[in-house]
XYZ file of N, CA, C and O in Angstrom:
524
model
N -3.113 -22.121 -49.180
C -2.315 -22.922 -47.919
C -1.185 -21.293 -47.464
O -1.386 -21.907 -46.057
N -1.687 -20.918 -47.943
C 0.421 -19.425 -47.870
C -1.060 -19.125 -45.963
O -0.726 -18.428 -45.260
N -1.896 -18.458 -46.475
C -2.983 -17.981 -45.273
C -3.550 -18.862 -44.748
O -3.566 -18.483 -42.928
N -3.891 -20.158 -44.266
C -3.625 -21.103 -43.489
C -2.583 -20.860 -42.278
O -2.460 -21.039 -40.843
N -1.135 -20.619 -43.157
C -0.136 -21.336 -42.046
C 0.007 -19.763 -41.143
O 0.710 -19.579 -40.484
N 0.139 -18.998 -42.295
C 0.005 -17.410 -41.643
C -1.331 -17.225 -40.165
O -0.586 -16.572 -39.278
N -2.477 -17.331 -40.422
C -3.167 -17.525 -39.182
C -2.485 -18.953 -38.046
O -2.747 -17.918 -36.978
N -2.210 -19.826 -38.803
C -1.014 -20.879 -36.862
C -0.788 -19.624 -36.860
O -0.485 -19.971 -35.706
N 0.567 -19.208 -37.215
C 0.950 -18.442 -36.872
C 0.671 -17.631 -35.535
O 1.455 -17.640 -35.172
N 0.086 -16.189 -36.181
C -0.503 -15.833 -35.486
C -1.262 -16.052 -34.352
O -0.834 -15.588 -32.408
N -1.649 -17.762 -33.624
C -2.260 -17.985 -32.509
C -0.981 -19.000 -32.277
O -1.398 -18.843 -30.584
N 0.162 -19.177 -32.579
C 1.187 -19.719 -32.002
C 2.116 -18.895 -31.343
O 2.935 -19.262 -30.627
N 1.886 -17.227 -31.167
C 2.249 -16.400 -30.848
C 2.210 -15.955 -29.299
O 0.609 -16.432 -28.529
N 3.081 -15.756 -28.299
C 3.057 -16.071 -26.496
C 2.133 -14.665 -26.600
O 2.092 -13.791 -27.036
N 0.240 -14.603 -25.818
C 0.404 -13.815 -25.598
C 1.121 -11.997 -25.473
O 2.502 -12.511 -24.216
N 1.020 -10.945 -25.241
C 2.086 -9.954 -24.986
C 1.547 -9.625 -23.278
O 0.854 -9.618 -22.915
N 3.413 -9.308 -22.819
C 2.691 -9.694 -21.708
C 2.292 -7.814 -21.112
O 3.635 -6.889 -21.565
N 1.532 -7.168 -20.365
C 1.346 -5.853 -19.934
C 1.426 -5.724 -19.035
O 0.297 -6.459 -17.954
N 2.091 -5.062 -18.563
C 0.991 -4.824 -16.703
C -0.122 -3.786 -16.288
O -0.889 -3.915 -15.335
N -0.722 -2.919 -17.259
C -2.204 -2.325 -17.472
C -1.149 -1.132 -16.797
O -0.903 -0.692 -15.553
N -2.048 0.413 -17.248
C -2.446 0.899 -16.002
C -2.452 1.388 -14.762
O -1.304 1.567 -14.660
N -2.695 0.304 -13.842
C -2.382 0.721 -12.352
C -2.152 -0.076 -12.285
O -1.361 0.848 -10.463
N -1.438 -1.028 -12.562
C -0.267 -1.708 -11.878
C 1.439 -0.697 -12.259
O 1.411 -0.688 -11.475
N 1.154 -0.139 -13.340
C 2.398 0.231 -13.336
C 2.372 1.569 -12.783
O 3.052 2.228 -11.684
N 1.184 2.608 -12.479
C 1.127 3.680 -11.886
C 1.380 3.740 -10.794
O 1.758 4.054 -9.966
N 0.964 2.331 -10.199
C 1.460 2.453 -8.787
C 2.886 2.231 -8.752
O 3.305 2.209 -7.290
N 3.120 0.963 -9.403
C 4.490 0.719 -9.292
C 5.581 1.876 -9.090
O 6.680 1.538 -8.824
N 4.955 2.523 -10.262
C 6.167 4.004 -9.977
C 5.654 5.264 -9.565
O 6.810 5.378 -8.824
N 4.641 4.665 -8.410
C 4.309 5.692 -6.647
C 5.541 4.983 -6.779
O 5.780 5.474 -5.361
N 5.585 4.021 -6.352
C 6.158 3.340 -4.943
C 8.011 3.553 -5.321
O 8.287 3.659 -4.463
N 7.932 2.991 -6.316
C 9.532 3.774 -7.081
C 10.310 5.194 -6.373
O 11.017 5.355 -6.278
N 8.842 5.880 -6.788
C 9.473 7.484 -6.099
C 9.280 7.537 -4.697
O 10.175 8.055 -3.551
N 8.376 7.147 -4.352
C 7.345 7.649 -2.871
C 8.390 6.405 -1.575
O 8.325 7.794 -0.365
N 8.882 5.611 -1.838
C 9.438 4.711 -0.805
C 10.763 5.560 -0.546
O 11.740 5.502 0.469
N 11.664 5.910 -1.698
C 12.831 6.368 -1.497
C 12.523 7.652 0.228
O 13.419 7.819 0.202
N 11.666 8.006 -0.625
C 11.715 9.339 -0.072
C 10.416 9.247 1.007
O 11.399 10.367 2.813
N 10.038 8.260 1.260
C 9.854 7.731 3.407
C 10.244 7.513 3.691
O 10.842 8.173 4.675
N 11.891 6.892 2.996
C 12.346 5.800 4.127
C 13.641 7.672 4.558
O 13.995 7.294 5.341
N 14.136 8.066 3.508
C 14.823 9.719 4.078
C 14.546 10.504 4.917
O 14.662 10.437 5.835
N 12.870 10.338 4.860
C 12.571 10.571 5.962
C 12.402 10.477 7.507
O 12.210 10.879 8.485
N 12.255 9.426 7.213
C 11.888 8.073 8.967
C 13.219 8.824 8.845
O 13.696 8.076 10.218
N 14.743 8.504 8.228
C 16.042 7.883 8.534
C 16.215 9.267 9.376
O 17.446 8.946 9.759
N 16.153 10.847 8.767
C 16.626 11.637 9.157
C 15.545 11.747 9.915
O 16.234 13.511 10.046
N 14.596 12.159 10.095
C 13.581 12.860 10.911
C 13.049 11.986 11.611
O 11.750 12.300 11.699
N 13.967 11.100 12.247
C 12.951 9.689 13.258
C 12.035 11.317 13.840
O 10.872 10.874 15.357
N 12.605 11.880 15.081
C 11.788 12.700 15.851
C 10.548 13.470 15.407
O 9.823 13.684 16.295
N 11.007 13.972 14.313
C 9.291 15.103 13.953
C 8.475 13.112 13.994
O 6.534 14.151 14.190
N 8.222 12.387 13.334
C 7.663 11.082 13.589
C 7.255 11.195 15.073
O 6.016 10.960 15.255
N 7.901 10.933 15.741
C 7.512 10.566 17.407
C 6.897 11.489 17.839
O 5.313 11.256 18.819
N 7.371 12.228 17.693
C 6.268 14.490 18.317
C 4.839 13.952 17.457
O 3.529 14.471 18.590
N 4.151 13.323 16.179
C 3.282 13.404 15.724
C 2.636 12.456 16.226
O 1.537 11.907 16.871
N 2.966 11.176 16.384
C 2.328 9.693 17.293
C 3.132 9.313 18.504
O 3.911 9.131 18.243
N 2.584 9.805 19.062
C 3.116 9.692 20.450
C 3.561 8.563 20.848
O 4.778 7.940 21.038
N 2.252 7.709 20.491
C 3.006 6.109 20.851
C 4.376 5.375 19.900
O 4.576 4.356 20.091
N 4.201 5.830 18.983
C 5.735 5.439 17.442
C 7.284 5.801 18.981
O 7.470 6.687 19.501
N 8.280 4.682 18.806
C 9.189 4.877 18.883
C 10.431 4.478 18.076
O 10.152 4.730 17.374
N 11.130 5.780 18.228
C 12.650 5.627 17.366
C 12.387 4.346 16.930
O 12.512 4.049 15.439
N 13.058 3.355 17.336
C 12.444 2.422 16.844
C 11.867 2.198 15.949
O 11.970 1.180 15.117
N 10.586 2.771 16.299
C 9.203 1.699 15.166
C 9.930 2.637 13.747
O 9.739 2.154 12.699
N 10.455 3.739 14.176
C 10.047 5.519 13.106
C 11.262 3.947 12.083
O 10.821 4.374 11.009
N 12.538 3.644 12.550
C 13.858 3.364 12.014
C 12.887 2.390 10.873
O 13.399 1.733 10.292
N 11.887 1.031 11.353
C 11.488 -0.116 11.258
C 10.235 0.721 9.607
O 10.722 -0.675 8.538
N 9.555 1.506 10.329
C 9.380 2.041 8.877
C 9.515 2.611 7.494
O 9.916 1.748 6.729
N 11.788 2.799 7.777
C 12.152 3.094 7.273
C 12.497 2.237 6.559
O 12.928 2.506 5.116
N 12.749 0.730 7.613
C 13.672 -0.111 6.801
C 12.372 -0.646 5.779
O 12.856 -1.612 4.650
N 10.846 -0.283 5.928
C 10.217 -1.380 5.596
C 10.441 -0.488 4.006
O 9.906 -0.815 2.711
N 10.661 0.811 4.450
C 10.194 1.550 3.156
C 11.631 1.291 2.143
O 11.086 1.269 0.946
N 12.553 0.890 2.185
C 13.580 0.687 2.099
C 13.312 -0.912 0.949
O 13.484 -0.662 -0.413
N 12.923 -2.096 1.899
C 11.964 -3.093 1.352
C 11.442 -3.376 0.097
O 10.624 -3.283 -0.773
N 10.231 -2.148 0.445
C 9.027 -1.760 -0.472
C 9.396 -1.368 -1.693
O 8.320 -1.497 -2.538
N 10.930 -0.321 -1.676
C 11.562 -0.326 -3.134
C 11.410 -1.890 -3.359
O 11.389 -1.774 -4.857
N 12.594 -2.817 -2.902
C 12.708 -3.605 -3.233
C 11.726 -4.617 -3.686
O 11.939 -5.186 -5.138
N 10.599 -4.255 -3.203
C 9.546 -5.233 -3.414
C 8.679 -4.701 -4.650
O 8.567 -5.717 -5.556
N 8.323 -3.098 -4.667
C 8.199 -2.793 -6.373
C 9.569 -3.381 -7.587
O 8.496 -2.809 -8.830
N 10.187 -3.286 -7.316
C 11.369 -4.292 -8.673
C 10.671 -5.446 -8.717
O 11.156 -5.127 -9.485
N 10.813 -6.111 -7.640
C 10.791 -7.568 -7.981
C 9.046 -8.156 -8.743
O 9.342 -8.245 -9.257
N 7.691 -6.627 -8.550
C 6.908 -6.392 -8.951
C 6.841 -5.941 -10.229
O 6.267 -7.226 -11.366
N 7.925 -5.009 -10.797
C 8.091 -4.675 -11.924
C 8.809 -6.001 -12.737
O 8.449 -6.401 -14.203
N 9.621 -6.568 -12.322
C 10.274 -7.452 -13.024
C 9.603 -9.525 -12.646
O 9.908 -10.719 -13.498
N 8.457 -9.114 -12.663
C 8.075 -10.731 -12.369
C 7.938 -10.996 -11.575
O 7.698 -12.326 -11.451
N 8.253 -10.938 -10.351
C 8.548 -11.658 -9.786
C 7.074 -12.384 -8.412
O 6.719 -11.661 -7.307
N 7.139 -13.596 -7.755
C 6.232 -13.490 -6.561
C 6.273 -13.612 -5.867
O 5.538 -12.952 -4.942
N 7.564 -13.465 -5.851
C 7.824 -13.625 -4.320
C 7.875 -11.761 -3.855
O 7.308 -11.409 -2.270
N 7.793 -11.312 -4.660
C 7.790 -9.404 -4.791
C 6.040 -9.527 -4.046
O 5.769 -8.509 -3.354
N 5.092 -9.848 -4.634
C 3.081 -9.421 -4.386
C 3.387 -10.083 -3.081
O 2.945 -9.359 -2.490
N 3.641 -11.229 -2.539
C 3.813 -11.719 -1.325
C 4.455 -10.897 -0.499
O 3.966 -10.622 0.684
N 5.266 -10.092 -0.605
C 6.211 -9.404 0.041
C 5.644 -8.301 0.256
O 5.040 -8.173 0.964
N 4.400 -7.914 -0.943
C 3.767 -6.352 -0.941
C 2.730 -7.205 0.351
O 2.411 -6.187 1.034
N 1.693 -7.951 0.501
C 0.862 -8.359 1.002
C 1.436 -8.431 3.093
O 0.449 -8.499 3.418
N 2.304 -9.407 3.094
C 3.219 -9.088 4.269
C 3.397 -7.708 4.243
O 3.262 -7.274 6.006
N 3.744 -7.056 4.162
C 4.339 -5.768 4.117
C 2.862 -4.431 4.577
O 3.663 -4.054 5.428
N 2.212 -5.077 3.657
C 0.804 -3.548 4.215
C 0.325 -4.613 5.310
O -0.657 -4.029 6.038
N 0.076 -5.386 5.708
C -0.679 -6.727 6.970
C 0.496 -5.886 8.278
O -0.324 -5.554 8.928
N 1.892 -5.676 8.183
C 2.695 -5.486 9.574
C 2.469 -4.035 9.515
O 2.099 -3.892 10.693
N 1.651 -3.099 8.409
C 1.879 -1.899 8.791
C 0.409 -1.848 9.183
O 0.220 -0.547 9.646
N -0.249 -2.873 8.924
C -1.731 -2.432 8.877
C -1.690 -2.393 10.969
O -2.211 -1.657 11.367
N -1.003 -3.408 11.498
C -0.928 -3.841 12.510
C -0.939 -2.578 13.219
O -0.744 -2.227 14.803
N 1.302 -2.362 12.751
C 1.482 -0.825 13.631
C 0.736 0.086 13.701
O 1.063 0.521 14.768
N -0.209 0.271 12.232
C -0.846 1.384 12.778
C -1.794 1.730 13.242
O -1.956 2.645 14.435
N -2.442 0.533 14.168
C -3.171 0.305 14.645
C -2.818 0.534 15.920
O -3.954 0.702 17.088
N -1.682 -0.066 16.739
C -0.869 0.400 17.861
C -0.515 1.661 17.792
O -0.501 1.703 18.858
N -0.153 1.876 16.841
C 0.330 3.441 16.937
C -1.330 4.322 16.772
O -1.411 5.435 17.285
N -2.638 4.476 17.166
C -3.015 4.473 17.502
C -4.133 5.571 15.657
O -5.088 6.436 15.923
N -3.506 5.122 14.728
C -3.830 5.626 13.583
C -5.670 5.135 13.062
O -6.088 6.660 12.987
N -6.063 4.415 13.947
C -7.662 4.432 13.570
C -7.769 3.233 12.395
O -7.081 3.362 12.130
N -8.616 3.385 13.075
C -9.573 1.708 11.896
C -9.233 2.559 10.555
O -9.150 2.026 9.470
N -9.545 3.365 10.037
C -9.362 3.726 9.067
C -9.015 4.466 7.964
O -8.759 4.431 7.245
N -7.434 4.973 8.687
C -6.658 5.601 8.364
C -5.817 3.730 8.189
O -4.822 3.895 7.316
N -6.072 2.980 8.838
C -5.263 1.248 8.955
C -5.790 1.698 7.698
O -4.480 0.415 7.025
N -7.394 0.728 7.787
C -7.547 0.406 6.607
C -6.671 1.088 4.945
O -6.690 0.183 4.309
N -6.267 2.433 4.819
C -6.352 3.031 3.970
C -4.564 2.625 3.537
O -4.448 2.433 2.501
N -4.206 2.199 4.450
C -2.998 1.733 3.997
C -2.571 -0.121 3.556
O -1.976 -0.263 2.581
N -3.861 -0.405 3.812
C -4.130 -1.550 2.952
C -4.995 -1.156 1.218
O -4.394 -2.392 0.202
N -5.278 -0.114 0.813
C -5.373 0.174 -1.017
C -4.308 -0.204 -1.476
O -5.127 -0.825 -2.398
N -2.877 -0.342 -1.246
C -1.604 -0.442 -1.932
C -1.980 -1.843 -2.348
O -2.124 -2.438 -3.583
N -1.989 -2.983 -1.746
C -2.067 -4.209 -1.514
C -3.076 -4.538 -2.150
O -3.288 -5.896 -2.815
N -4.366 -4.553 -2.038
C -5.738 -4.671 -2.745
C -5.118 -3.857 -4.030
O -5.794 -5.072 -5.008
N -4.859 -3.172 -4.758
C -4.459 -2.585 -5.824
C -3.377 -3.813 -6.299
O -3.635 -4.079 -7.606
N -2.406 -3.763 -5.831
C -1.649 -5.065 -6.341
C -2.514 -6.583 -6.190
O -2.396 -7.147 -7.735
N -2.945 -7.219 -6.418
C -3.907 -8.106 -5.863
C -4.932 -8.039 -6.927
O -5.084 -9.083 -8.109
N -5.437 -7.339 -6.728
C -6.351 -7.183 -8.473
C -5.350 -7.011 -9.718
O -6.371 -6.986 -11.002
N -4.932 -6.105 -9.692
C -4.322 -6.138 -11.369
C -3.062 -7.251 -10.950
O -2.650 -7.245 -12.618
N -2.696 -7.626 -10.513
C -1.970 -9.370 -11.281
C -2.526 -10.871 -10.704
O -2.147 -11.235 -11.668
N -3.487 -10.892 -10.260
C -4.317 -11.810 -10.498
C -4.634 -12.819 -11.918
O -4.645 -13.686 -12.410
N -4.853 -11.365 -12.248
C -4.941 -12.382 -14.294
C -3.761 -12.501 -14.877
O -3.990 -12.293 -15.776
N -2.655 -11.619 -14.406
C -1.645 -11.464 -14.538
C -0.428 -12.670 -14.056
O 1.022 -12.660 -14.206
N -1.333 -13.646 -13.474
C -0.633 -14.889 -12.288
C 0.642 -15.442 -13.122
O 1.207 -15.760 -12.485
N -0.415 -16.112 -14.597
C 1.000 -16.426 -14.684
C 1.631 -15.756 -15.188
O 3.226 -16.991 -16.124
N 2.622 -14.492 -15.327
C 3.436 -14.290 -15.997
C 4.973 -13.585 -15.193
O 6.207 -13.801 -15.335
N 4.206 -13.820 -13.838
C 5.261 -14.088 -12.632
C 6.044 -15.600 -12.056
O 5.375 -16.430 -12.158
N 7.036 -15.160 -11.782
C 7.542 -16.591 -11.579
C 8.603 -16.182 -10.071
O 8.453 -15.500 -9.563
C-alpha cells in the first residue's frame, strides 16, 4: 500500500520548470549584448550615422532605448512573464521595419528576426509557465 502511495505522490508533483539550452543561451546573450549595444548607441551615434547614411541621430538614440528595453524584456522572459515575450515580438518587428528603411537589405533585416524566432520556438512549449 505504501508503494502505491509513493507512486501517486510522484504523479502529484508539478512538472520541473526548465528554460532549456537555447532559451537560456539567448537570454544570457541578451543580458550581455543589449547593455553593450545601448552604450555604443548612446556614446558613439556619429559613428553609426557614418556607416548608415539614412540613419539620423534620433534613430540611433531610439535604437539605444530599444536596446535598454530589450534588456528589460530579457529579464522579463527569464522571470516567465508573458508581456516580455510579446515585447520581444514587438521589438524585433520595429527593428525589422527600421532596418528596411535604413537600407540594410532584406537578408540583413530578416537576420534581425532570428531572436524573435528563437523566443517563439523555445517558449511555445513552456507557455503554461508564463504569467
